[in-house]
Structure formats: structure tokens, C-alpha cells
Amino acid sequence: EVQLVESGGGAVKAGGSLRLTCVASELAFGEYAIGWFRQAPGKEREGVACISGRNGRTYYADSVKGRFIISSNANEKTVFLQMNDLKPEDTAVYYCAADASRPELFLSGDYTDYWGQGTQVTVSA
């Protein structure tokens, strides 16, 4: 059974950094795009970033480009999201996700196959 388990959330002040980790056990890593969504209270879910397990290509939402970096360790089936220069508007529950469709479609959220349980990120002003 595929499981996506996130860790690394927490509370920081604006301008700070956090690193999220997602371990994708039992996932055929090379056949999926793996990445992150977030959802803040009262707002729609937003695709944040993903990485292709096949070729390592990355995709980012405009709202996080230049601040967030996604990377992976395929041998350990682990994906990381390094979040720098955090802003209060980054406050949300962050979910790891995996999608077997084309990675350029990942951020739409329309083709997600697996979800993690979520980890809270809180950024104070």
C-alpha cells in the first residue's frame, strides 16, 4: 500500500525557512510526479511544486518561484521542499501528493493519485 508521510512543518517568523520532507513508501517513484499542495483556511487548495520521478524536472507555482526549492532522493523515495523567505501568506496545511500523469499537469490537482495526511506551516509577521 502506497503511503505518503510528511514531516517538517512548524511555526516560523516571516523571512525564516522550513524544510518539508515526504517519504513515499511503496511508490514506484520513477513513474510519478511527486510534490506539494497547500490549503489555507477558507481558501482553495493550491499546487505548490512538483518533481518528476522519471527525469527530475521541477515545476513551481508562480507564488513560490525563487523562494521554494523541491528536490528528491529517488533511492530513498523521499521528496524535500525547502521553503525560504517565508511570508505570512504561506501559512497553510501542506500536503504531499503523487500523480502518475504528466508532471506539467501536477499543479492542477486534477490527476492526483495519492495524498499525505498534511503538515501545518505557520508563518507569523
Short mmCIF file of C-alpha atoms in Angstrom, two decimals:
data_model
loop_
_atom_site.label_atom_id
_atom_site.label_comp_id
_atom_site.label_asym_id
_atom_site.label_seq_id
_atom_site.Cartn_x
_atom_site.Cartn_y
_atom_site.Cartn_z
CA GLU A 1 0.00 0.00 0.00
CA VAL A 2 1.34 3.40 -1.01
CA GLN A 3 1.75 5.87 1.82
CA LEU A 4 2.98 9.44 1.71
CA VAL A 5 4.19 10.68 5.08
CA GLU A 6 5.10 14.34 5.59
CA SER A 7 7.22 15.90 8.27
CA GLY A 8 9.00 19.18 8.94
CA GLY A 9 6.16 21.63 9.40
CA GLY A 10 6.18 24.18 12.20
CA ALA A 11 5.97 27.84 13.12
CA VAL A 12 8.43 30.48 11.97
CA LYS A 13 8.61 34.23 11.60
CA ALA A 14 8.42 35.95 8.26
CA GLY A 15 11.70 35.68 6.40
CA GLY A 16 12.51 32.35 8.01
CA SER A 17 12.93 28.92 6.45
CA LEU A 18 11.49 25.45 6.84
CA ARG A 19 12.19 22.15 5.11
CA LEU A 20 9.38 19.68 4.50
CA THR A 21 10.05 16.00 3.86
CA CYS A 22 7.78 13.43 2.22
CA VAL A 23 8.57 9.73 2.30
CA ALA A 24 6.69 7.81 -0.38
CA SER A 25 6.73 4.20 0.74
CA GLU A 26 5.74 1.52 -1.79
CA LEU A 27 5.52 4.11 -4.58
CA ALA A 28 7.01 3.29 -7.98
CA PHE A 29 8.95 6.51 -7.72
CA GLY A 30 10.11 6.75 -11.32
CA GLU A 31 6.55 6.54 -12.64
CA TYR A 32 5.17 9.51 -10.72
CA ALA A 33 5.43 13.21 -10.27
CA ILE A 34 5.65 13.89 -6.54
CA GLY A 35 5.18 17.22 -4.90
CA TRP A 36 3.20 19.51 -2.65
CA PHE A 37 -0.13 21.23 -2.38
CA ARG A 38 -1.25 23.62 0.32
CA GLN A 39 -4.56 24.78 1.68
CA ALA A 40 -5.15 27.73 3.96
CA PRO A 41 -8.38 28.16 5.95
CA GLY A 42 -11.15 29.45 3.73
CA LYS A 43 -9.06 29.18 0.57
CA GLU A 44 -8.88 26.71 -2.29
CA ARG A 45 -6.16 24.12 -2.46
CA GLU A 46 -3.11 25.33 -4.37
CA GLY A 47 -0.45 23.32 -6.16
CA VAL A 48 2.95 24.46 -4.91
CA ALA A 49 5.70 22.43 -6.58
CA CYS A 50 6.46 19.03 -8.00
CA ILE A 51 9.36 16.98 -9.29
CA SER A 52 9.30 14.30 -11.93
CA GLY A 53 10.43 10.96 -10.55
CA ARG A 54 11.45 9.99 -14.08
CA ASN A 55 13.75 12.85 -15.04
CA GLY A 56 13.96 15.22 -12.06
CA ARG A 57 12.33 18.12 -13.86
CA THR A 58 10.70 20.58 -11.48
CA TYR A 59 7.61 22.77 -11.66
CA TYR A 60 6.59 25.62 -9.36
CA ALA A 61 3.61 27.83 -8.71
CA ASP A 62 4.33 31.48 -9.50
CA SER A 63 3.66 32.36 -5.86
CA VAL A 64 6.71 30.39 -4.67
CA LYS A 65 9.18 30.66 -7.55
CA GLY A 66 12.56 31.88 -6.37
CA ARG A 67 11.77 31.08 -2.72
CA PHE A 68 10.96 27.35 -2.62
CA ILE A 69 13.13 24.54 -3.93
CA ILE A 70 11.92 20.97 -4.47
CA SER A 71 14.35 18.08 -4.64
CA SER A 72 14.31 14.33 -4.25
CA ASN A 73 16.29 11.26 -3.33
CA ALA A 74 14.91 8.51 -5.54
CA ASN A 75 16.80 5.75 -3.74
CA GLU A 76 15.05 6.68 -0.50
CA LYS A 77 11.75 7.61 -2.22
CA THR A 78 11.89 10.96 -0.49
CA VAL A 79 10.97 14.42 -1.67
CA PHE A 80 12.02 17.64 0.03
CA LEU A 81 10.58 21.14 -0.11
CA GLN A 82 13.00 23.80 1.07
CA MET A 83 10.98 26.92 1.85
CA ASN A 84 12.93 30.15 2.17
CA ASP A 85 11.91 33.76 2.75
CA LEU A 86 8.60 32.58 4.14
CA LYS A 87 5.70 35.00 4.22
CA PRO A 88 2.51 35.03 6.33
CA GLU A 89 0.56 34.14 3.18
CA ASP A 90 2.47 30.85 3.03
CA THR A 91 0.61 29.74 6.16
CA ALA A 92 -1.33 26.59 5.30
CA VAL A 93 -1.51 22.85 5.68
CA TYR A 94 0.95 21.37 3.22
CA TYR A 95 0.13 18.03 1.62
CA CYS A 96 2.47 15.69 -0.19
CA ALA A 97 0.95 14.15 -3.31
CA ALA A 98 1.80 11.78 -6.15
CA ASP A 99 0.43 11.84 -9.67
CA ALA A 100 1.08 9.33 -12.45
CA SER A 101 0.07 11.71 -15.23
CA ARG A 102 2.35 14.19 -16.97
CA PRO A 103 4.21 16.26 -14.33
CA GLU A 104 3.29 19.52 -16.06
CA LEU A 105 -0.31 18.73 -15.05
CA PHE A 106 0.51 18.04 -11.40
CA LEU A 107 -0.17 21.52 -10.03
CA SER A 108 -3.76 21.45 -11.27
CA GLY A 109 -4.56 18.75 -8.72
CA ASP A 110 -6.88 17.07 -11.23
CA TYR A 111 -4.88 13.85 -11.57
CA THR A 112 -3.59 13.21 -8.06
CA ASP A 113 -3.43 9.54 -7.18
CA TYR A 114 -2.15 9.66 -3.60
CA TRP A 115 -2.22 12.18 -0.76
CA GLY A 116 -0.38 12.51 2.51
CA GLN A 117 -2.01 13.48 5.76
CA GLY A 118 -0.68 17.04 5.78
CA THR A 119 1.63 19.11 7.94
CA GLN A 120 0.94 22.59 9.29
CA VAL A 121 3.16 25.54 8.36
CA THR A 122 2.52 28.78 10.21
CA VAL A 123 4.36 31.99 9.37
CA SER A 124 3.92 34.98 11.65
CA ALA A 125 4.58 38.59 10.70
#
